[in-house]
Amino acid sequence: MRVLVALGCLVLGAAVGLGTVALHGYGWGLGLGIAATAASLVALPGGWWRRLPFALGWTAALGVASVPRPEGDYLIASDASGYLLLATGAAVLGAGFVGLVPRGAPRGNAEG
């Protein structure tokens, strides 16, 4: 069952990432893509089977889109929105790995 959940999160991340890459040239599209990505990362619980596969799918879609096209140009432009998209990819990957750290109860002092 965990493998199916991980596969679903991977596909969901790739779909959200692809949509964000496709619409990043428009201001509203980049904002909507970042908002959808952030909402998904917050909604998914951390762990190997949920948030990390989503983040890996998202960054895989970004990685595939950043390869030069046969015409010699790039799908991600070298402007502010393109750099913000690439920075978002780094933040998404970081959030996926941060979700692996177990969150415990905060420790108080020894005096109680």
PDB file of N, CA and C in Angstrom:
ATOM      1  N   MET A   1       0.813  -1.194   0.000  1.00  0.00           N
ATOM      2  CA  MET A   1       0.000   0.000   0.000  1.00  0.00           C
ATOM      3  C   MET A   1       0.865   1.269   0.000  1.00  0.00           C
ATOM      4  N   ARG A   2       1.989   1.210   0.740  1.00  0.00           N
ATOM      5  CA  ARG A   2       2.860   2.386   0.781  1.00  0.00           C
ATOM      6  C   ARG A   2       3.436   2.718  -0.585  1.00  0.00           C
ATOM      7  N   VAL A   3       3.725   1.699  -1.356  1.00  0.00           N
ATOM      8  CA  VAL A   3       4.294   1.929  -2.682  1.00  0.00           C
ATOM      9  C   VAL A   3       3.283   2.637  -3.576  1.00  0.00           C
ATOM     10  N   LEU A   4       2.022   2.276  -3.471  1.00  0.00           N
ATOM     11  CA  LEU A   4       0.993   2.941  -4.270  1.00  0.00           C
ATOM     12  C   LEU A   4       0.813   4.398  -3.854  1.00  0.00           C
ATOM     13  N   VAL A   5       0.880   4.654  -2.557  1.00  0.00           N
ATOM     14  CA  VAL A   5       0.792   6.035  -2.067  1.00  0.00           C
ATOM     15  C   VAL A   5       1.988   6.841  -2.576  1.00  0.00           C
ATOM     16  N   ALA A   6       3.178   6.256  -2.498  1.00  0.00           N
ATOM     17  CA  ALA A   6       4.374   6.942  -2.982  1.00  0.00           C
ATOM     18  C   ALA A   6       4.292   7.213  -4.480  1.00  0.00           C
ATOM     19  N   LEU A   7       3.799   6.242  -5.233  1.00  0.00           N
ATOM     20  CA  LEU A   7       3.654   6.426  -6.679  1.00  0.00           C
ATOM     21  C   LEU A   7       2.637   7.522  -6.997  1.00  0.00           C
ATOM     22  N   GLY A   8       1.541   7.539  -6.259  1.00  0.00           N
ATOM     23  CA  GLY A   8       0.543   8.589  -6.453  1.00  0.00           C
ATOM     24  C   GLY A   8       1.095   9.966  -6.131  1.00  0.00           C
ATOM     25  N   CYS A   9       1.868  10.075  -5.060  1.00  0.00           N
ATOM     26  CA  CYS A   9       2.479  11.359  -4.697  1.00  0.00           C
ATOM     27  C   CYS A   9       3.532  11.777  -5.716  1.00  0.00           C
ATOM     28  N   LEU A  10       4.251  10.808  -6.260  1.00  0.00           N
ATOM     29  CA  LEU A  10       5.242  11.104  -7.299  1.00  0.00           C
ATOM     30  C   LEU A  10       4.566  11.660  -8.551  1.00  0.00           C
ATOM     31  N   VAL A  11       3.477  11.029  -8.958  1.00  0.00           N
ATOM     32  CA  VAL A  11       2.737  11.485 -10.142  1.00  0.00           C
ATOM     33  C   VAL A  11       2.100  12.849  -9.887  1.00  0.00           C
ATOM     34  N   LEU A  12       1.550  13.040  -8.678  1.00  0.00           N
ATOM     35  CA  LEU A  12       0.960  14.329  -8.331  1.00  0.00           C
ATOM     36  C   LEU A  12       2.014  15.431  -8.357  1.00  0.00           C
ATOM     37  N   GLY A  13       3.179  15.158  -7.799  1.00  0.00           N
ATOM     38  CA  GLY A  13       4.250  16.145  -7.823  1.00  0.00           C
ATOM     39  C   GLY A  13       4.698  16.482  -9.230  1.00  0.00           C
ATOM     40  N   ALA A  14       4.802  15.463 -10.071  1.00  0.00           N
ATOM     41  CA  ALA A  14       5.199  15.708 -11.465  1.00  0.00           C
ATOM     42  C   ALA A  14       4.151  16.540 -12.192  1.00  0.00           C
ATOM     43  N   ALA A  15       2.872  16.288 -11.926  1.00  0.00           N
ATOM     44  CA  ALA A  15       1.798  17.040 -12.584  1.00  0.00           C
ATOM     45  C   ALA A  15       1.795  18.496 -12.131  1.00  0.00           C
ATOM     46  N   VAL A  16       1.941  18.728 -10.837  1.00  0.00           N
ATOM     47  CA  VAL A  16       1.974  20.098 -10.321  1.00  0.00           C
ATOM     48  C   VAL A  16       3.230  20.813 -10.824  1.00  0.00           C
ATOM     49  N   GLY A  17       4.355  20.122 -10.832  1.00  0.00           N
ATOM     50  CA  GLY A  17       5.587  20.716 -11.338  1.00  0.00           C
ATOM     51  C   GLY A  17       5.505  21.052 -12.819  1.00  0.00           C
ATOM     52  N   LEU A  18       4.942  20.154 -13.595  1.00  0.00           N
ATOM     53  CA  LEU A  18       4.795  20.399 -15.030  1.00  0.00           C
ATOM     54  C   LEU A  18       3.863  21.577 -15.292  1.00  0.00           C
ATOM     55  N   GLY A  19       2.778  21.653 -14.532  1.00  0.00           N
ATOM     56  CA  GLY A  19       1.870  22.792 -14.673  1.00  0.00           C
ATOM     57  C   GLY A  19       2.540  24.103 -14.296  1.00  0.00           C
ATOM     58  N   THR A  20       3.357  24.066 -13.262  1.00  0.00           N
ATOM     59  CA  THR A  20       4.068  25.274 -12.842  1.00  0.00           C
ATOM     60  C   THR A  20       5.085  25.702 -13.895  1.00  0.00           C
ATOM     61  N   VAL A  21       5.789  24.738 -14.452  1.00  0.00           N
ATOM     62  CA  VAL A  21       6.762  25.053 -15.510  1.00  0.00           C
ATOM     63  C   VAL A  21       6.047  25.602 -16.734  1.00  0.00           C
ATOM     64  N   ALA A  22       4.924  25.005 -17.094  1.00  0.00           N
ATOM     65  CA  ALA A  22       4.211  25.436 -18.298  1.00  0.00           C
ATOM     66  C   ALA A  22       3.663  26.853 -18.164  1.00  0.00           C
ATOM     67  N   LEU A  23       3.290  27.262 -16.960  1.00  0.00           N
ATOM     68  CA  LEU A  23       2.656  28.565 -16.778  1.00  0.00           C
ATOM     69  C   LEU A  23       3.554  29.594 -16.109  1.00  0.00           C
ATOM     70  N   HIS A  24       4.828  29.298 -15.917  1.00  0.00           N
ATOM     71  CA  HIS A  24       5.672  30.230 -15.170  1.00  0.00           C
ATOM     72  C   HIS A  24       5.946  31.527 -15.921  1.00  0.00           C
ATOM     73  N   GLY A  25       5.708  31.553 -17.196  1.00  0.00           N
ATOM     74  CA  GLY A  25       5.912  32.776 -17.975  1.00  0.00           C
ATOM     75  C   GLY A  25       4.882  33.850 -17.669  1.00  0.00           C
ATOM     76  N   TYR A  26       3.744  33.462 -17.153  1.00  0.00           N
ATOM     77  CA  TYR A  26       2.704  34.397 -16.741  1.00  0.00           C
ATOM     78  C   TYR A  26       2.845  34.637 -15.241  1.00  0.00           C
ATOM     79  N   GLY A  27       2.672  35.851 -14.820  1.00  0.00           N
ATOM     80  CA  GLY A  27       2.794  36.166 -13.402  1.00  0.00           C
ATOM     81  C   GLY A  27       1.795  35.387 -12.559  1.00  0.00           C
ATOM     82  N   TRP A  28       0.550  35.325 -13.036  1.00  0.00           N
ATOM     83  CA  TRP A  28      -0.472  34.602 -12.280  1.00  0.00           C
ATOM     84  C   TRP A  28      -0.200  33.107 -12.291  1.00  0.00           C
ATOM     85  N   GLY A  29       0.369  32.602 -13.368  1.00  0.00           N
ATOM     86  CA  GLY A  29       0.660  31.170 -13.462  1.00  0.00           C
ATOM     87  C   GLY A  29       1.770  30.747 -12.512  1.00  0.00           C
ATOM     88  N   LEU A  30       2.798  31.576 -12.412  1.00  0.00           N
ATOM     89  CA  LEU A  30       3.890  31.271 -11.478  1.00  0.00           C
ATOM     90  C   LEU A  30       3.390  31.350 -10.041  1.00  0.00           C
ATOM     91  N   GLY A  31       2.608  32.375  -9.742  1.00  0.00           N
ATOM     92  CA  GLY A  31       2.044  32.498  -8.396  1.00  0.00           C
ATOM     93  C   GLY A  31       1.129  31.346  -8.038  1.00  0.00           C
ATOM     94  N   LEU A  32       0.289  30.956  -8.972  1.00  0.00           N
ATOM     95  CA  LEU A  32      -0.620  29.833  -8.735  1.00  0.00           C
ATOM     96  C   LEU A  32       0.147  28.526  -8.587  1.00  0.00           C
ATOM     97  N   GLY A  33       1.180  28.339  -9.385  1.00  0.00           N
ATOM     98  CA  GLY A  33       1.980  27.124  -9.291  1.00  0.00           C
ATOM     99  C   GLY A  33       2.722  27.030  -7.969  1.00  0.00           C
ATOM    100  N   ILE A  34       3.287  28.150  -7.524  1.00  0.00           N
ATOM    101  CA  ILE A  34       3.981  28.145  -6.240  1.00  0.00           C
ATOM    102  C   ILE A  34       2.999  27.935  -5.103  1.00  0.00           C
ATOM    103  N   ALA A  35       1.828  28.560  -5.189  1.00  0.00           N
ATOM    104  CA  ALA A  35       0.819  28.389  -4.139  1.00  0.00           C
ATOM    105  C   ALA A  35       0.322  26.948  -4.076  1.00  0.00           C
ATOM    106  N   ALA A  36       0.087  26.337  -5.235  1.00  0.00           N
ATOM    107  CA  ALA A  36      -0.367  24.939  -5.255  1.00  0.00           C
ATOM    108  C   ALA A  36       0.709  24.004  -4.726  1.00  0.00           C
ATOM    109  N   THR A  37       1.941  24.303  -5.060  1.00  0.00           N
ATOM    110  CA  THR A  37       3.046  23.486  -4.567  1.00  0.00           C
ATOM    111  C   THR A  37       3.186  23.607  -3.058  1.00  0.00           C
ATOM    112  N   ALA A  38       3.147  24.834  -2.559  1.00  0.00           N
ATOM    113  CA  ALA A  38       3.272  25.046  -1.115  1.00  0.00           C
ATOM    114  C   ALA A  38       2.110  24.410  -0.363  1.00  0.00           C
ATOM    115  N   ALA A  39       0.900  24.536  -0.899  1.00  0.00           N
ATOM    116  CA  ALA A  39      -0.262  23.930  -0.243  1.00  0.00           C
ATOM    117  C   ALA A  39      -0.148  22.413  -0.213  1.00  0.00           C
ATOM    118  N   SER A  40       0.363  21.838  -1.272  1.00  0.00           N
ATOM    119  CA  SER A  40       0.533  20.380  -1.311  1.00  0.00           C
ATOM    120  C   SER A  40       1.593  19.927  -0.322  1.00  0.00           C
ATOM    121  N   LEU A  41       2.687  20.673  -0.239  1.00  0.00           N
ATOM    122  CA  LEU A  41       3.752  20.302   0.703  1.00  0.00           C
ATOM    123  C   LEU A  41       3.294  20.416   2.151  1.00  0.00           C
ATOM    124  N   VAL A  42       2.465  21.396   2.440  1.00  0.00           N
ATOM    125  CA  VAL A  42       1.945  21.550   3.795  1.00  0.00           C
ATOM    126  C   VAL A  42       0.918  20.462   4.105  1.00  0.00           C
ATOM    127  N   ALA A  43       0.093  20.122   3.120  1.00  0.00           N
ATOM    128  CA  ALA A  43      -0.968  19.140   3.345  1.00  0.00           C
ATOM    129  C   ALA A  43      -0.431  17.714   3.466  1.00  0.00           C
ATOM    130  N   LEU A  44       0.634  17.415   2.739  1.00  0.00           N
ATOM    131  CA  LEU A  44       1.175  16.057   2.796  1.00  0.00           C
ATOM    132  C   LEU A  44       2.013  15.869   4.052  1.00  0.00           C
ATOM    133  N   PRO A  45       1.777  14.804   4.779  1.00  0.00           N
ATOM    134  CA  PRO A  45       2.628  14.560   5.946  1.00  0.00           C
ATOM    135  C   PRO A  45       4.036  14.181   5.500  1.00  0.00           C
ATOM    136  N   GLY A  46       4.993  14.507   6.337  1.00  0.00           N
ATOM    137  CA  GLY A  46       6.377  14.187   6.018  1.00  0.00           C
ATOM    138  C   GLY A  46       6.614  12.694   6.035  1.00  0.00           C
ATOM    139  N   GLY A  47       7.662  12.282   5.411  1.00  0.00           N
ATOM    140  CA  GLY A  47       8.020  10.871   5.406  1.00  0.00           C
ATOM    141  C   GLY A  47       8.484  10.412   4.044  1.00  0.00           C
ATOM    142  N   TRP A  48       9.005   9.195   4.043  1.00  0.00           N
ATOM    143  CA  TRP A  48       9.528   8.601   2.811  1.00  0.00           C
ATOM    144  C   TRP A  48       8.447   8.320   1.794  1.00  0.00           C
ATOM    145  N   TRP A  49       7.212   8.159   2.203  1.00  0.00           N
ATOM    146  CA  TRP A  49       6.174   7.660   1.308  1.00  0.00           C
ATOM    147  C   TRP A  49       5.211   8.725   0.838  1.00  0.00           C
ATOM    148  N   ARG A  50       5.339   9.971   1.318  1.00  0.00           N
ATOM    149  CA  ARG A  50       4.370  10.989   0.935  1.00  0.00           C
ATOM    150  C   ARG A  50       5.031  12.264   0.435  1.00  0.00           C
ATOM    151  N   ARG A  51       5.614  13.058   1.324  1.00  0.00           N
ATOM    152  CA  ARG A  51       6.132  14.363   0.913  1.00  0.00           C
ATOM    153  C   ARG A  51       7.372  14.245   0.039  1.00  0.00           C
ATOM    154  N   LEU A  52       8.276  13.344   0.343  1.00  0.00           N
ATOM    155  CA  LEU A  52       9.490  13.201  -0.460  1.00  0.00           C
ATOM    156  C   LEU A  52       9.196  12.770  -1.896  1.00  0.00           C
ATOM    157  N   PRO A  53       8.320  11.787  -2.139  1.00  0.00           N
ATOM    158  CA  PRO A  53       8.016  11.465  -3.540  1.00  0.00           C
ATOM    159  C   PRO A  53       7.365  12.625  -4.292  1.00  0.00           C
ATOM    160  N   PHE A  54       6.523  13.394  -3.599  1.00  0.00           N
ATOM    161  CA  PHE A  54       5.936  14.577  -4.237  1.00  0.00           C
ATOM    162  C   PHE A  54       7.035  15.542  -4.662  1.00  0.00           C
ATOM    163  N   ALA A  55       7.973  15.809  -3.754  1.00  0.00           N
ATOM    164  CA  ALA A  55       9.062  16.738  -4.057  1.00  0.00           C
ATOM    165  C   ALA A  55       9.960  16.204  -5.175  1.00  0.00           C
ATOM    166  N   LEU A  56      10.218  14.908  -5.165  1.00  0.00           N
ATOM    167  CA  LEU A  56      11.045  14.325  -6.223  1.00  0.00           C
ATOM    168  C   LEU A  56      10.342  14.381  -7.576  1.00  0.00           C
ATOM    169  N   GLY A  57       9.044  14.143  -7.595  1.00  0.00           N
ATOM    170  CA  GLY A  57       8.287  14.258  -8.846  1.00  0.00           C
ATOM    171  C   GLY A  57       8.275  15.684  -9.372  1.00  0.00           C
ATOM    172  N   TRP A  58       8.117  16.641  -8.460  1.00  0.00           N
ATOM    173  CA  TRP A  58       8.094  18.049  -8.844  1.00  0.00           C
ATOM    174  C   TRP A  58       9.431  18.462  -9.440  1.00  0.00           C
ATOM    175  N   THR A  59      10.512  18.116  -8.752  1.00  0.00           N
ATOM    176  CA  THR A  59      11.830  18.518  -9.245  1.00  0.00           C
ATOM    177  C   THR A  59      12.245  17.722 -10.481  1.00  0.00           C
ATOM    178  N   ALA A  60      11.751  16.500 -10.637  1.00  0.00           N
ATOM    179  CA  ALA A  60      12.037  15.746 -11.859  1.00  0.00           C
ATOM    180  C   ALA A  60      11.393  16.421 -13.064  1.00  0.00           C
ATOM    181  N   ALA A  61      10.166  16.903 -12.894  1.00  0.00           N
ATOM    182  CA  ALA A  61       9.508  17.624 -13.986  1.00  0.00           C
ATOM    183  C   ALA A  61      10.269  18.901 -14.320  1.00  0.00           C
ATOM    184  N   LEU A  62      10.762  19.581 -13.305  1.00  0.00           N
ATOM    185  CA  LEU A  62      11.559  20.782 -13.528  1.00  0.00           C
ATOM    186  C   LEU A  62      12.878  20.444 -14.222  1.00  0.00           C
ATOM    187  N   GLY A  63      13.494  19.346 -13.810  1.00  0.00           N
ATOM    188  CA  GLY A  63      14.753  18.932 -14.432  1.00  0.00           C
ATOM    189  C   GLY A  63      14.592  18.564 -15.892  1.00  0.00           C
ATOM    190  N   VAL A  64      13.525  17.864 -16.210  1.00  0.00           N
ATOM    191  CA  VAL A  64      13.275  17.499 -17.612  1.00  0.00           C
ATOM    192  C   VAL A  64      13.003  18.747 -18.437  1.00  0.00           C
ATOM    193  N   ALA A  65      12.306  19.714 -17.861  1.00  0.00           N
ATOM    194  CA  ALA A  65      11.982  20.934 -18.601  1.00  0.00           C
ATOM    195  C   ALA A  65      13.186  21.852 -18.769  1.00  0.00           C
ATOM    196  N   SER A  66      14.206  21.697 -17.946  1.00  0.00           N
ATOM    197  CA  SER A  66      15.352  22.600 -18.041  1.00  0.00           C
ATOM    198  C   SER A  66      16.418  22.134 -19.027  1.00  0.00           C
ATOM    199  N   VAL A  67      16.218  20.998 -19.646  1.00  0.00           N
ATOM    200  CA  VAL A  67      17.142  20.506 -20.672  1.00  0.00           C
ATOM    201  C   VAL A  67      16.895  21.294 -21.962  1.00  0.00           C
ATOM    202  N   PRO A  68      17.948  21.669 -22.691  1.00  0.00           N
ATOM    203  CA  PRO A  68      17.736  22.425 -23.933  1.00  0.00           C
ATOM    204  C   PRO A  68      16.892  21.647 -24.939  1.00  0.00           C
ATOM    205  N   ARG A  69      16.062  22.376 -25.638  1.00  0.00           N
ATOM    206  CA  ARG A  69      15.225  21.780 -26.670  1.00  0.00           C
ATOM    207  C   ARG A  69      16.037  21.593 -27.950  1.00  0.00           C
ATOM    208  N   PRO A  70      15.549  20.785 -28.895  1.00  0.00           N
ATOM    209  CA  PRO A  70      16.312  20.560 -30.133  1.00  0.00           C
ATOM    210  C   PRO A  70      16.584  21.843 -30.926  1.00  0.00           C
ATOM    211  N   GLU A  71      15.724  22.841 -30.760  1.00  0.00           N
ATOM    212  CA  GLU A  71      15.922  24.098 -31.481  1.00  0.00           C
ATOM    213  C   GLU A  71      17.073  24.916 -30.900  1.00  0.00           C
ATOM    214  N   GLY A  72      17.545  24.524 -29.705  1.00  0.00           N
ATOM    215  CA  GLY A  72      18.642  25.241 -29.081  1.00  0.00           C
ATOM    216  C   GLY A  72      18.210  26.199 -27.992  1.00  0.00           C
ATOM    217  N   ASP A  73      16.887  26.374 -27.810  1.00  0.00           N
ATOM    218  CA  ASP A  73      16.436  27.263 -26.751  1.00  0.00           C
ATOM    219  C   ASP A  73      15.970  26.459 -25.542  1.00  0.00           C
ATOM    220  N   TYR A  74      15.546  27.156 -24.519  1.00  0.00           N
ATOM    221  CA  TYR A  74      15.144  26.523 -23.272  1.00  0.00           C
ATOM    222  C   TYR A  74      13.673  26.816 -22.999  1.00  0.00           C
ATOM    223  N   LEU A  75      13.026  25.887 -22.312  1.00  0.00           N
ATOM    224  CA  LEU A  75      11.640  26.099 -21.922  1.00  0.00           C
ATOM    225  C   LEU A  75      11.560  27.091 -20.760  1.00  0.00           C
ATOM    226  N   ILE A  76      12.576  27.089 -19.905  1.00  0.00           N
ATOM    227  CA  ILE A  76      12.632  28.013 -18.772  1.00  0.00           C
ATOM    228  C   ILE A  76      13.518  29.184 -19.172  1.00  0.00           C
ATOM    229  N   ALA A  77      12.925  30.356 -19.200  1.00  0.00           N
ATOM    230  CA  ALA A  77      13.651  31.540 -19.648  1.00  0.00           C
ATOM    231  C   ALA A  77      14.639  32.003 -18.580  1.00  0.00           C
ATOM    232  N   SER A  78      15.653  32.738 -19.016  1.00  0.00           N
ATOM    233  CA  SER A  78      16.645  33.273 -18.075  1.00  0.00           C
ATOM    234  C   SER A  78      16.232  34.688 -17.673  1.00  0.00           C
ATOM    235  N   ASP A  79      15.049  34.777 -17.075  1.00  0.00           N
ATOM    236  CA  ASP A  79      14.565  36.040 -16.536  1.00  0.00           C
ATOM    237  C   ASP A  79      14.179  35.829 -15.077  1.00  0.00           C
ATOM    238  N   ALA A  80      13.555  36.817 -14.490  1.00  0.00           N
ATOM    239  CA  ALA A  80      13.230  36.749 -13.057  1.00  0.00           C
ATOM    240  C   ALA A  80      12.292  35.587 -12.746  1.00  0.00           C
ATOM    241  N   SER A  81      11.299  35.355 -13.605  1.00  0.00           N
ATOM    242  CA  SER A  81      10.363  34.262 -13.326  1.00  0.00           C
ATOM    243  C   SER A  81      11.037  32.901 -13.490  1.00  0.00           C
ATOM    244  N   GLY A  82      11.952  32.790 -14.413  1.00  0.00           N
ATOM    245  CA  GLY A  82      12.676  31.535 -14.576  1.00  0.00           C
ATOM    246  C   GLY A  82      13.580  31.228 -13.399  1.00  0.00           C
ATOM    247  N   TYR A  83      14.275  32.251 -12.923  1.00  0.00           N
ATOM    248  CA  TYR A  83      15.142  32.047 -11.755  1.00  0.00           C
ATOM    249  C   TYR A  83      14.331  31.781 -10.498  1.00  0.00           C
ATOM    250  N   LEU A  84      13.170  32.436 -10.377  1.00  0.00           N
ATOM    251  CA  LEU A  84      12.297  32.162  -9.235  1.00  0.00           C
ATOM    252  C   LEU A  84      11.773  30.732  -9.293  1.00  0.00           C
ATOM    253  N   LEU A  85      11.491  30.253 -10.491  1.00  0.00           N
ATOM    254  CA  LEU A  85      11.048  28.868 -10.653  1.00  0.00           C
ATOM    255  C   LEU A  85      12.148  27.890 -10.242  1.00  0.00           C
ATOM    256  N   LEU A  86      13.366  28.148 -10.642  1.00  0.00           N
ATOM    257  CA  LEU A  86      14.476  27.276 -10.259  1.00  0.00           C
ATOM    258  C   LEU A  86      14.732  27.326  -8.755  1.00  0.00           C
ATOM    259  N   ALA A  87      14.609  28.501  -8.152  1.00  0.00           N
ATOM    260  CA  ALA A  87      14.760  28.614  -6.702  1.00  0.00           C
ATOM    261  C   ALA A  87      13.638  27.881  -5.983  1.00  0.00           C
ATOM    262  N   THR A  88      12.450  27.925  -6.554  1.00  0.00           N
ATOM    263  CA  THR A  88      11.332  27.183  -5.977  1.00  0.00           C
ATOM    264  C   THR A  88      11.607  25.690  -6.030  1.00  0.00           C
ATOM    265  N   GLY A  89      12.223  25.230  -7.107  1.00  0.00           N
ATOM    266  CA  GLY A  89      12.578  23.815  -7.205  1.00  0.00           C
ATOM    267  C   GLY A  89      13.545  23.399  -6.108  1.00  0.00           C
ATOM    268  N   ALA A  90      14.514  24.250  -5.812  1.00  0.00           N
ATOM    269  CA  ALA A  90      15.451  23.941  -4.730  1.00  0.00           C
ATOM    270  C   ALA A  90      14.736  23.923  -3.382  1.00  0.00           C
ATOM    271  N   ALA A  91      13.801  24.851  -3.193  1.00  0.00           N
ATOM    272  CA  ALA A  91      13.049  24.889  -1.936  1.00  0.00           C
ATOM    273  C   ALA A  91      12.128  23.678  -1.804  1.00  0.00           C
ATOM    274  N   VAL A  92      11.530  23.255  -2.894  1.00  0.00           N
ATOM    275  CA  VAL A  92      10.652  22.076  -2.863  1.00  0.00           C
ATOM    276  C   VAL A  92      11.455  20.832  -2.506  1.00  0.00           C
ATOM    277  N   LEU A  93      12.610  20.673  -3.115  1.00  0.00           N
ATOM    278  CA  LEU A  93      13.447  19.516  -2.800  1.00  0.00           C
ATOM    279  C   LEU A  93      13.907  19.563  -1.345  1.00  0.00           C
ATOM    280  N   GLY A  94      14.253  20.742  -0.874  1.00  0.00           N
ATOM    281  CA  GLY A  94      14.633  20.884   0.526  1.00  0.00           C
ATOM    282  C   GLY A  94      13.487  20.558   1.465  1.00  0.00           C
ATOM    283  N   ALA A  95      12.281  21.002   1.127  1.00  0.00           N
ATOM    284  CA  ALA A  95      11.113  20.707   1.960  1.00  0.00           C
ATOM    285  C   ALA A  95      10.806  19.219   1.978  1.00  0.00           C
ATOM    286  N   GLY A  96      11.077  18.542   0.876  1.00  0.00           N
ATOM    287  CA  GLY A  96      10.861  17.095   0.844  1.00  0.00           C
ATOM    288  C   GLY A  96      11.799  16.371   1.788  1.00  0.00           C
ATOM    289  N   PHE A  97      13.042  16.811   1.859  1.00  0.00           N
ATOM    290  CA  PHE A  97      13.998  16.167   2.753  1.00  0.00           C
ATOM    291  C   PHE A  97      13.821  16.601   4.202  1.00  0.00           C
ATOM    292  N   VAL A  98      13.395  17.837   4.420  1.00  0.00           N
ATOM    293  CA  VAL A  98      13.136  18.289   5.789  1.00  0.00           C
ATOM    294  C   VAL A  98      11.980  17.493   6.386  1.00  0.00           C
ATOM    295  N   GLY A  99      11.049  17.077   5.548  1.00  0.00           N
ATOM    296  CA  GLY A  99       9.920  16.279   6.023  1.00  0.00           C
ATOM    297  C   GLY A  99      10.329  14.912   6.540  1.00  0.00           C
ATOM    298  N   LEU A 100      11.554  14.496   6.274  1.00  0.00           N
ATOM    299  CA  LEU A 100      12.018  13.201   6.768  1.00  0.00           C
ATOM    300  C   LEU A 100      12.418  13.248   8.236  1.00  0.00           C
ATOM    301  N   VAL A 101      12.710  14.437   8.731  1.00  0.00           N
ATOM    302  CA  VAL A 101      13.132  14.581  10.120  1.00  0.00           C
ATOM    303  C   VAL A 101      11.912  14.420  11.019  1.00  0.00           C
ATOM    304  N   PRO A 102      11.942  13.451  11.948  1.00  0.00           N
ATOM    305  CA  PRO A 102      10.776  13.269  12.823  1.00  0.00           C
ATOM    306  C   PRO A 102      10.635  14.443  13.782  1.00  0.00           C
ATOM    307  N   ARG A 103       9.397  14.869  13.933  1.00  0.00           N
ATOM    308  CA  ARG A 103       9.132  15.961  14.863  1.00  0.00           C
ATOM    309  C   ARG A 103       8.640  15.367  16.173  1.00  0.00           C
ATOM    310  N   GLY A 104       9.355  15.619  17.205  1.00  0.00           N
ATOM    311  CA  GLY A 104       8.976  15.139  18.517  1.00  0.00           C
ATOM    312  C   GLY A 104       8.425  16.261  19.363  1.00  0.00           C
ATOM    313  N   ALA A 105       8.034  15.923  20.564  1.00  0.00           N
ATOM    314  CA  ALA A 105       7.565  16.939  21.490  1.00  0.00           C
ATOM    315  C   ALA A 105       8.750  17.803  21.908  1.00  0.00           C
ATOM    316  N   PRO A 106       8.523  19.106  22.044  1.00  0.00           N
ATOM    317  CA  PRO A 106       9.636  19.967  22.450  1.00  0.00           C
ATOM    318  C   PRO A 106      10.107  19.619  23.857  1.00  0.00           C
ATOM    319  N   ARG A 107      11.391  19.622  24.011  1.00  0.00           N
ATOM    320  CA  ARG A 107      11.969  19.277  25.306  1.00  0.00           C
ATOM    321  C   ARG A 107      12.017  20.515  26.190  1.00  0.00           C
ATOM    322  N   GLY A 108      11.565  20.348  27.382  1.00  0.00           N
ATOM    323  CA  GLY A 108      11.639  21.428  28.352  1.00  0.00           C
ATOM    324  C   GLY A 108      12.915  21.297  29.159  1.00  0.00           C
ATOM    325  N   ASN A 109      13.066  22.143  30.145  1.00  0.00           N
ATOM    326  CA  ASN A 109      14.257  22.035  30.973  1.00  0.00           C
ATOM    327  C   ASN A 109      14.081  20.903  31.988  1.00  0.00           C
ATOM    328  N   ALA A 110      15.130  20.529  32.636  1.00  0.00           N
ATOM    329  CA  ALA A 110      15.106  19.378  33.537  1.00  0.00           C
ATOM    330  C   ALA A 110      14.325  19.656  34.806  1.00  0.00           C
ATOM    331  N   GLU A 111      14.102  20.936  35.101  1.00  0.00           N
ATOM    332  CA  GLU A 111      13.411  21.283  36.337  1.00  0.00           C
ATOM    333  C   GLU A 111      11.905  21.082  36.223  1.00  0.00           C
ATOM    334  N   GLY A 112      11.410  21.029  34.997  1.00  0.00           N
ATOM    335  CA  GLY A 112      10.014  20.704  34.762  1.00  0.00           C
ATOM    336  C   GLY A 112       9.098  21.813  34.949  1.00  0.00           C
TER     337      GLY A 112
END
